[in-house]
Coordinates of C-alpha atoms in Angstrom, one line a residue:
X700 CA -219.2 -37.1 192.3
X701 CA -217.1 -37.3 195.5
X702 CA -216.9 -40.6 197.7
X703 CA -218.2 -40.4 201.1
X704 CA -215.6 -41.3 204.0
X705 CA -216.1 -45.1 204.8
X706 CA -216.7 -45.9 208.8
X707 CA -214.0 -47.9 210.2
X708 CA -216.4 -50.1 211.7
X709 CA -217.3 -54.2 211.1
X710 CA -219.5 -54.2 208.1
X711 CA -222.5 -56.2 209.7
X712 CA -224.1 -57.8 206.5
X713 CA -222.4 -60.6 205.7
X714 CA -222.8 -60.2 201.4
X715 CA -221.9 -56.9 201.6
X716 CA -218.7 -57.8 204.2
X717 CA -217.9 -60.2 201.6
X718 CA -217.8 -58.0 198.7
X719 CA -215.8 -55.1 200.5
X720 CA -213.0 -58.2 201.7
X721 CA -212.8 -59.4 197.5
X722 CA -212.5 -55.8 196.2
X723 CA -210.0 -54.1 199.1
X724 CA -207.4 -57.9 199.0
X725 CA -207.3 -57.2 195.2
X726 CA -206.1 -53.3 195.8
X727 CA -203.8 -54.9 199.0
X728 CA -201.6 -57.2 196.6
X729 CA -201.8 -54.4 194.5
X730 CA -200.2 -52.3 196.3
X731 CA -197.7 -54.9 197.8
X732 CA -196.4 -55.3 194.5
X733 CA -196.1 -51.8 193.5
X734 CA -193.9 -51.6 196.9
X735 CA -191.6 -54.6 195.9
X736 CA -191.1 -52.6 192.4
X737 CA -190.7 -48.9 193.2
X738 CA -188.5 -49.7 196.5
X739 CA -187.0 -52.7 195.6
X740 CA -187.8 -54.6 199.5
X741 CA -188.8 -57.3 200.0
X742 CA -192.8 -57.9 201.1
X743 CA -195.2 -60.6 201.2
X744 CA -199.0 -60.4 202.2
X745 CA -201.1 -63.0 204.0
X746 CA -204.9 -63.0 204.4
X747 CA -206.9 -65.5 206.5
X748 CA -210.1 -65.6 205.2
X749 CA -212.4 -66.6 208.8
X750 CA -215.6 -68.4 206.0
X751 CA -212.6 -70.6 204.7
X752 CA -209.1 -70.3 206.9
X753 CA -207.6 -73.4 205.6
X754 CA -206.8 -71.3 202.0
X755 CA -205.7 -67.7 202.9
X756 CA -204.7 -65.0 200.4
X757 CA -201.3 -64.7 199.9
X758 CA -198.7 -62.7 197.8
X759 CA -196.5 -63.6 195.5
X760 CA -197.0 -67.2 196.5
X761 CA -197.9 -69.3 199.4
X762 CA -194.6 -70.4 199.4
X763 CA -192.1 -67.4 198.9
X764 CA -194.5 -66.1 201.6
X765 CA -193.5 -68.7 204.1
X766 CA -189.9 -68.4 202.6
X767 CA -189.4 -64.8 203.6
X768 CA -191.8 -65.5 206.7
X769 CA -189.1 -68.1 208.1
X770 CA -186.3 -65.9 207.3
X771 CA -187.2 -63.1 209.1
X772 CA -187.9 -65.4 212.1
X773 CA -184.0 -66.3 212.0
X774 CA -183.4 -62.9 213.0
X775 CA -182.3 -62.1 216.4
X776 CA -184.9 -60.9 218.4
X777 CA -183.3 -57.1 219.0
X778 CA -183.7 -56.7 214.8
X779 CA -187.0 -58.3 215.0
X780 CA -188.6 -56.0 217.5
X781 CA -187.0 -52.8 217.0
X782 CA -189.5 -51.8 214.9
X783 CA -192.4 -53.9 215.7
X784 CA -195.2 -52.8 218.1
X785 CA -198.0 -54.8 219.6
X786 CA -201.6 -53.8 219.0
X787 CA -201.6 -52.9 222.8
X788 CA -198.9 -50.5 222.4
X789 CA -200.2 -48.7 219.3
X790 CA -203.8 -47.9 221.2
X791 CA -201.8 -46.6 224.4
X792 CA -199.8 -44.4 221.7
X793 CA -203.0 -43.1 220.0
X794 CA -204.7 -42.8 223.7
X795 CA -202.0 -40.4 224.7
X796 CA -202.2 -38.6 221.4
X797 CA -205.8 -37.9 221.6
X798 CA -205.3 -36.7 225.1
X799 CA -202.9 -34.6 224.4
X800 CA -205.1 -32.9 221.6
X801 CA -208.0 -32.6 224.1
X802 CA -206.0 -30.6 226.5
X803 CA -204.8 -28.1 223.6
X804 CA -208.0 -27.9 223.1
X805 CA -209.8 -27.6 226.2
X806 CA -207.0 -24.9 227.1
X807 CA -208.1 -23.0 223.9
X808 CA -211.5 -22.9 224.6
X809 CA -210.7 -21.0 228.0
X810 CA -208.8 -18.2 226.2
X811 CA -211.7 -17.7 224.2
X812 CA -214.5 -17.9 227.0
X813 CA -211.9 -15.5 229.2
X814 CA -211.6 -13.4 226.2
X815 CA -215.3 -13.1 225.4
X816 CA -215.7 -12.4 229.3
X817 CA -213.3 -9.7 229.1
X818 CA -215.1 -7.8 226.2
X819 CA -218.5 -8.0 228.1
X820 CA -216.7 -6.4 231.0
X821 CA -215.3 -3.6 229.1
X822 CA -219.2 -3.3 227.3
X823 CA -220.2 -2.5 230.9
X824 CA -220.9 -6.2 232.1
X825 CA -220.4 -6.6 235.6
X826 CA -217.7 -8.9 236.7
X827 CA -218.7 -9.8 240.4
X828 CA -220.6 -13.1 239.8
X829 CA -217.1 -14.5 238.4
X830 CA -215.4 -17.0 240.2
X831 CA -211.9 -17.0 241.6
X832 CA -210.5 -19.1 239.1
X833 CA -211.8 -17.2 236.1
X834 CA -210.9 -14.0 237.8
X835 CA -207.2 -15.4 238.3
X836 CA -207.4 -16.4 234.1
X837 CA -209.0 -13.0 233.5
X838 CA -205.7 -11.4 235.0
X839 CA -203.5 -13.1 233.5
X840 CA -205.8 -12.2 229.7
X841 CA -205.5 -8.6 230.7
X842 CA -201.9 -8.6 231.7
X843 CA -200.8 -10.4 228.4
X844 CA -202.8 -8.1 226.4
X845 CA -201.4 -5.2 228.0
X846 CA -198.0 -5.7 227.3
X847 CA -199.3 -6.4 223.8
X848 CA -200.2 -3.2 223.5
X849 CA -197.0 -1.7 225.2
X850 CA -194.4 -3.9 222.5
X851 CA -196.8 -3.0 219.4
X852 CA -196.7 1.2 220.4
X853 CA -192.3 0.6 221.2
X854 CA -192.3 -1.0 217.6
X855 CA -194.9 2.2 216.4
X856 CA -192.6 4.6 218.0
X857 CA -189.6 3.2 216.4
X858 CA -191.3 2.8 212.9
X859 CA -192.1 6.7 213.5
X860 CA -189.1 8.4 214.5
X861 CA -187.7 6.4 211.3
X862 CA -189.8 7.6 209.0
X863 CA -189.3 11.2 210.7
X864 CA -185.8 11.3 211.2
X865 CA -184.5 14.3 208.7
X866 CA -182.3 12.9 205.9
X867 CA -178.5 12.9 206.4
X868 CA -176.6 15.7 204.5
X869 CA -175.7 14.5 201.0
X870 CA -172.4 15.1 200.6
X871 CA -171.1 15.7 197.1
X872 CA -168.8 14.2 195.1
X873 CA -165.4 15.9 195.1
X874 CA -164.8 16.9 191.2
X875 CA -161.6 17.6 189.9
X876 CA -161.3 21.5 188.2
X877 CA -159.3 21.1 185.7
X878 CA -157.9 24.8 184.2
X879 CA -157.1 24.2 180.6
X880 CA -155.4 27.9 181.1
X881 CA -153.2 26.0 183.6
X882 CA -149.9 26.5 183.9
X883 CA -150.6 30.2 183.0
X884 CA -149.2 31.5 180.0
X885 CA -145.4 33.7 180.8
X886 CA -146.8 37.4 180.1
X887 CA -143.7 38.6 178.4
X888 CA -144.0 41.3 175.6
X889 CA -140.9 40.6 172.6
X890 CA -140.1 43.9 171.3
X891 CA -138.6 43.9 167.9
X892 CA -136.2 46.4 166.9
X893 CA -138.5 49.5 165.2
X894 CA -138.0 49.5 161.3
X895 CA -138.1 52.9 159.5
X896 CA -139.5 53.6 156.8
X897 CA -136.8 54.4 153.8
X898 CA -136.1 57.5 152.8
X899 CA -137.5 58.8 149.4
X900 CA -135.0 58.4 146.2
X901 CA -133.9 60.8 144.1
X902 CA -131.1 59.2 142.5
X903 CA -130.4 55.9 140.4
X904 CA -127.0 56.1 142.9
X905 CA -129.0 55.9 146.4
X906 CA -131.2 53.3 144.7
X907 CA -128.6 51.3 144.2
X908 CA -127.1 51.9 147.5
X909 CA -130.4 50.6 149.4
X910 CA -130.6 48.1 147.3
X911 CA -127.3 46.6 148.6
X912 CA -128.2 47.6 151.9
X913 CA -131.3 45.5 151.5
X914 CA -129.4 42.5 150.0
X915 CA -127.6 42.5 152.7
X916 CA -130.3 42.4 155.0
X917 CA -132.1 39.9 153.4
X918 CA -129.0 37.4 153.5
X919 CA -128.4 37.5 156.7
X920 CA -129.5 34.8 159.8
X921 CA -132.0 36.0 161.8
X922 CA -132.4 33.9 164.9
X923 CA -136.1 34.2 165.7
X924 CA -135.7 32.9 169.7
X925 CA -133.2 36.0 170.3
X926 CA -135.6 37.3 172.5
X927 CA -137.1 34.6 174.1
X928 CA -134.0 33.1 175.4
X929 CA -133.3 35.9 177.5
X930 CA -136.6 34.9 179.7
X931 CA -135.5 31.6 180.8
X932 CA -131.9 33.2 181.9

């Protein structure tokens, strides 16, 4: 079950008064401590109890309280109030604040009355029993949401002719052709001498006389690039 948010006003009966001062000074040095140990500062803590001010609460010790009390009191007095403010000073900051929240606030408020007035009028609501100062406000609503309009159809328009606008030309990729017929073969045609065909035997004499002939033949050098010299001469 949640906790309800606690007042920040004097407790008016005195036992229960008592009771919220014994259980909030316990979590207080509590969380003094936890300070001095995760931060490594030093801090001391001093409550004056008005039923019994003669013996006030303090943390560690009354005495290392007055110890770091006293030292900070040898400080010069620039160090000691840089940082200090007086209650007086922390209400005027907290006045201002709050002020300054009301006018954001009272200055939102008009927008939306001028705005709600503004959708009447376009309902068919006449505007005539508005007063000068409204009217002024109302002029100023209408001229802001005009050139609301006008930016958001300039960005429409540009979105459009975007999303229109033809696709560029793809160009593609140059290829390299490569001809494995390249360089072209020479077109040269070898012609060997014509061979003819023997003439029939009819003696053991012209047997043996082609048969030298073709020993002959047979033993000599035939130089096969004969022909294909003379086409790079």
């Amino acid at each position: 079950m949640a906790r309800c948010k606690v007042k920040l006003v004097r407790i008016a009966n005195a036992g229960s008064r008592r009771t919220t001062l014994r259980k909030r000074l316990k979590g207080l040095m509590k969380k003094v401590r936890e300070m001095t140990v995760l931060c490594g500062v030093e801090a001391a803590a001093v409550v004056y109890d008005p039923q019994d001010p003669l013996h006030p609460a303090a943390w560690p010790s009354r005495r290392e309280a007055a110890l770091l009390l006293q030292g900070f009191r040898a400080l010069p007095e620039v160090e000691r109030l840089r940082k200090m403010t007086s209650q007086e000073a922390f209400l005027r900051q907290r006045v201002a604040k709050m002020r300054d929240q009301l006018r954001r606030q009272q200055l939102a408020n008009h927008e939306l009355e001028m705005s709600a007035i503004l959708f009447e009028g376009l309902s068919g609501r006449s505007l005539h029993d508005v007063g000068i100062e409204n009217a002024y406000s109302l002029s100023l609503l209408v001229d802001n949401k005009l050139q609301e309009i006008a930016a958001r159809r300039q960005e429409l328009a540009v979105q459009l002719a975007v999303t229109s606008a033809p696709p560029p030309p793809s160009s593609a990729p140059m290829t390299l052709q490569h001809n494995i017929n390249w360089p072209p073969p020479f077109s040269s045609t070898i012609t060997s001498p014509p061979v003819h065909a023997p003439a029939p035997v009819h003696n053991s004499h012209a047997v043996a006389g082609n048969l030298h002939n073709i020993d002959q033949f047979s033993s000599a050098k035939i130089d096969p690039f004969r022909w294909s010299d003379s086409l790079f001469s």
